[in-house]
Coordinates of C-alpha atoms in Angstrom, one line a residue:
X11 CA 71.8 114.8 -265.9
X12 CA 72.9 112.3 -268.4
X13 CA 75.9 113.1 -270.6
X14 CA 77.7 111.1 -273.2
X15 CA 81.5 111.2 -272.9
X16 CA 84.0 111.0 -275.7
X17 CA 87.2 109.1 -274.9
X18 CA 90.4 109.7 -276.7
X19 CA 88.7 111.2 -279.8
X20 CA 86.3 108.3 -280.1
X21 CA 82.7 109.4 -280.4
X22 CA 81.6 106.0 -279.2
X23 CA 83.2 103.2 -277.3
X24 CA 81.8 99.8 -276.2
X25 CA 82.2 99.7 -272.4
X26 CA 82.7 96.3 -270.8
X27 CA 83.9 97.2 -267.3
X28 CA 84.0 100.1 -264.9
X29 CA 85.8 100.6 -261.6
X30 CA 86.6 103.5 -259.3
X31 CA 89.7 103.6 -257.1
X32 CA 90.3 105.2 -253.7
X33 CA 91.6 108.4 -255.3
X34 CA 88.3 108.8 -257.2
X35 CA 89.6 107.9 -260.6
X36 CA 87.3 106.0 -262.9
X37 CA 88.8 103.1 -264.9
X38 CA 87.0 102.1 -268.1
X39 CA 87.6 98.9 -270.1
X40 CA 86.2 98.7 -273.6
X41 CA 86.5 96.4 -276.7
X42 CA 89.9 97.8 -277.6
X43 CA 91.5 99.7 -274.8
X44 CA 91.8 100.8 -271.2
X45 CA 91.0 104.4 -270.1
X46 CA 91.5 106.2 -266.9
X47 CA 89.3 109.2 -266.1
X48 CA 91.1 111.3 -263.5
X49 CA 89.3 113.3 -260.8
X50 CA 90.4 116.4 -262.7
X51 CA 88.7 115.1 -265.8
X52 CA 85.6 114.3 -263.8
X53 CA 85.4 117.9 -262.4
X54 CA 85.7 119.2 -266.0
X55 CA 82.9 117.0 -267.1
X56 CA 80.7 118.4 -264.3
X57 CA 81.6 122.0 -265.4
X58 CA 80.8 121.1 -269.0
X59 CA 84.2 122.4 -270.0
X60 CA 85.3 118.9 -270.9
X61 CA 86.9 118.3 -274.3
X62 CA 88.6 115.0 -274.4
X63 CA 89.9 112.3 -272.1
X64 CA 93.3 110.9 -273.0
X65 CA 94.1 107.2 -273.1
X66 CA 95.8 106.0 -269.9
X67 CA 99.6 106.4 -270.4
X68 CA 100.3 102.8 -271.6
X69 CA 98.6 103.5 -274.9
X70 CA 99.9 100.1 -276.2
X71 CA 97.2 98.3 -274.1
X72 CA 95.0 97.8 -277.2
X73 CA 93.2 94.7 -275.8
X74 CA 89.6 94.0 -274.9
X75 CA 89.1 94.5 -271.2
X76 CA 86.4 92.1 -269.9
X77 CA 86.8 93.0 -266.3
X78 CA 88.6 95.3 -263.9
X79 CA 89.2 94.7 -260.1
X80 CA 91.1 96.4 -257.3
X81 CA 92.7 95.0 -254.1
X82 CA 93.0 96.6 -250.7
X83 CA 96.5 97.9 -251.6
X84 CA 94.9 99.7 -254.6
X85 CA 96.6 97.5 -257.2
X86 CA 94.4 97.2 -260.4
X87 CA 93.8 93.9 -262.2
X88 CA 92.5 93.5 -265.8
X89 CA 91.0 90.4 -267.4
X90 CA 91.5 90.1 -271.2
X91 CA 91.4 87.3 -273.7
X92 CA 95.1 86.5 -273.4
X93 CA 96.1 87.2 -269.8
X94 CA 95.4 88.6 -266.3
X95 CA 97.3 91.9 -266.0
X96 CA 98.3 93.9 -262.9
X97 CA 98.9 97.7 -262.6
X98 CA 100.7 98.3 -259.3
X99 CA 99.3 101.1 -257.2
X100 CA 100.5 104.5 -258.4
X101 CA 102.2 103.1 -261.5
X102 CA 101.6 103.8 -265.1
X103 CA 102.8 100.4 -266.4
X104 CA 101.3 96.9 -266.4
X105 CA 102.6 93.4 -266.1
X106 CA 101.3 90.0 -267.0
X107 CA 100.6 87.9 -263.8
X108 CA 99.1 85.0 -265.7
X109 CA 99.2 84.1 -269.4
X110 CA 96.2 82.5 -270.9
X111 CA 97.3 79.8 -273.4
X112 CA 93.7 79.4 -274.7
X113 CA 92.3 82.8 -275.8
X114 CA 89.1 81.1 -276.9
X115 CA 88.3 81.0 -273.2
X116 CA 89.0 84.7 -272.3
X117 CA 89.3 85.9 -268.7
X118 CA 85.8 87.1 -268.2
X119 CA 86.1 88.0 -264.5
X120 CA 88.8 89.0 -262.1
X121 CA 88.9 89.8 -258.4
X122 CA 91.6 90.2 -255.7
X123 CA 91.8 90.5 -251.9
X124 CA 95.5 91.4 -252.0
X125 CA 98.5 91.1 -254.4
X126 CA 99.1 87.6 -252.9
X127 CA 95.5 86.3 -253.5
X128 CA 94.1 86.9 -257.0
X129 CA 91.0 85.1 -258.5
X130 CA 89.8 84.9 -262.1
X131 CA 87.4 83.0 -264.2
X132 CA 87.8 82.1 -267.9
X133 CA 84.7 81.7 -270.0
X134 CA 83.0 78.3 -269.3
X135 CA 86.0 77.0 -267.2
X136 CA 86.7 76.4 -263.5
X137 CA 87.4 79.4 -261.3
X138 CA 91.1 79.9 -260.6
X139 CA 93.0 81.3 -257.6
X140 CA 96.6 82.4 -257.4
X141 CA 98.1 82.5 -253.9
X142 CA 101.7 83.9 -253.8
X143 CA 102.2 82.8 -257.4
X144 CA 100.8 79.3 -257.1
X145 CA 97.7 78.3 -259.1
X146 CA 94.8 76.5 -257.5
X147 CA 91.7 75.3 -259.5
X148 CA 88.5 73.8 -258.3
X149 CA 88.2 70.1 -259.1
X150 CA 84.6 69.5 -260.0
X151 CA 82.7 70.4 -263.2
X152 CA 79.6 71.1 -261.0
X153 CA 81.2 74.5 -260.4
X154 CA 82.0 75.8 -263.9
X155 CA 82.6 79.5 -263.3
X156 CA 80.6 82.5 -264.3
X157 CA 82.2 85.4 -262.2
X158 CA 84.3 86.0 -259.2
X159 CA 83.9 88.8 -256.7
X160 CA 85.0 89.9 -253.2
X161 CA 83.2 91.0 -250.1
X162 CA 84.8 92.0 -246.8
X163 CA 88.2 90.7 -247.9
X164 CA 86.8 87.3 -248.9
X165 CA 86.4 85.8 -252.4
X166 CA 83.3 84.3 -253.8
X167 CA 82.5 82.5 -257.1
X168 CA 79.2 82.5 -259.0
X169 CA 79.1 79.2 -260.9
X170 CA 76.6 77.2 -263.0
X171 CA 75.5 75.5 -259.8
X172 CA 75.3 78.3 -257.2
X173 CA 77.4 80.7 -255.1
X174 CA 80.4 79.5 -253.3
X175 CA 83.0 81.0 -251.0
X176 CA 86.5 80.5 -252.5
X177 CA 89.7 79.9 -250.6
X178 CA 91.8 77.3 -252.4
X179 CA 88.6 75.2 -252.7
X180 CA 85.0 76.1 -253.5
X181 CA 82.6 75.8 -250.5
X182 CA 79.0 76.0 -251.7
X183 CA 76.8 78.5 -249.9
X184 CA 73.6 78.4 -251.9
X185 CA 72.4 76.5 -255.0
X186 CA 70.0 78.0 -257.5
X187 CA 69.7 75.0 -259.9
X188 CA 66.0 74.5 -259.2
X189 CA 65.3 78.2 -260.1
X190 CA 67.6 79.1 -263.0
X191 CA 70.5 78.0 -265.1
X192 CA 71.3 81.5 -266.4
X193 CA 72.8 83.3 -263.4
X194 CA 75.2 86.0 -264.7
X195 CA 76.0 88.2 -261.7
X196 CA 75.9 88.3 -257.9
X197 CA 76.7 90.4 -254.9
X198 CA 76.5 90.4 -251.2
X199 CA 74.9 93.4 -249.5
X200 CA 75.6 95.1 -246.1
X201 CA 73.3 92.7 -244.3
X202 CA 75.1 89.7 -246.0
X203 CA 72.2 88.7 -248.2
X204 CA 73.3 87.2 -251.5
X205 CA 71.6 88.7 -254.6
X206 CA 71.8 86.8 -257.9
X207 CA 71.0 88.3 -261.2
X208 CA 69.8 85.9 -263.9
X209 CA 68.2 86.1 -267.3
X210 CA 65.0 85.0 -265.7
X211 CA 65.0 87.6 -262.9
X212 CA 66.5 88.6 -259.6

C-alpha cells in the first residue's frame, strides 16, 4: 500500500534524494534538511503505529540536500549548494570535505567508491574527482557534467555529450548527441547495459 510519511512534524517535505545503507536505514534529503529513517521506524510504519520520525541527530544540518551517496565502507556523502559533506560510518556528525566557493553552481550529484575516491558534479560545470584529498577535473567543455554514479566499484559520469568512465580523466563510452541533449540520469544494469533517461525518452 501507499502511505504518506510525516517527518519531524512536517506534514509535507520536498524530497530531493533517497538512499538506503547496509543496515537498512533510509536517508532522506529534502529542501531544508537531512532525515534518517531507522529500521525501527520502518517497522513501526509497516505496523501503522508510526507517529513521527525525528530529524537525524545533527539537527543543525538545515541545508538543501541535492544528492546522497554511500561508499563501500558505508560512509555517507551529501551534495548541497555550499559543499560536499561526509558522515563517517556509524557516526552522528558530519564534516566538510570540499567547500564550494560558488553556491550558484550547487553540488547536484555525488558518488564515492571509497573515502579516498570521491566524485561530484556541480550544476553545469565539469565533473570533479578527489583522490586522497587531491582534486582532479576533466579538461574539456565537451563533458560538462550532469550526474556521477558508481557501478562495481567504478565511477561514471553522465555529461552533456554522453556517458564516460571516470578515473582522473573522462573516457567516453557512448555518445548520445545525435539522439538527445537532455539526458538527466543513467545507470548500468547487471548485464552492463547502459540506460539513459532523457526528457525525450529512455
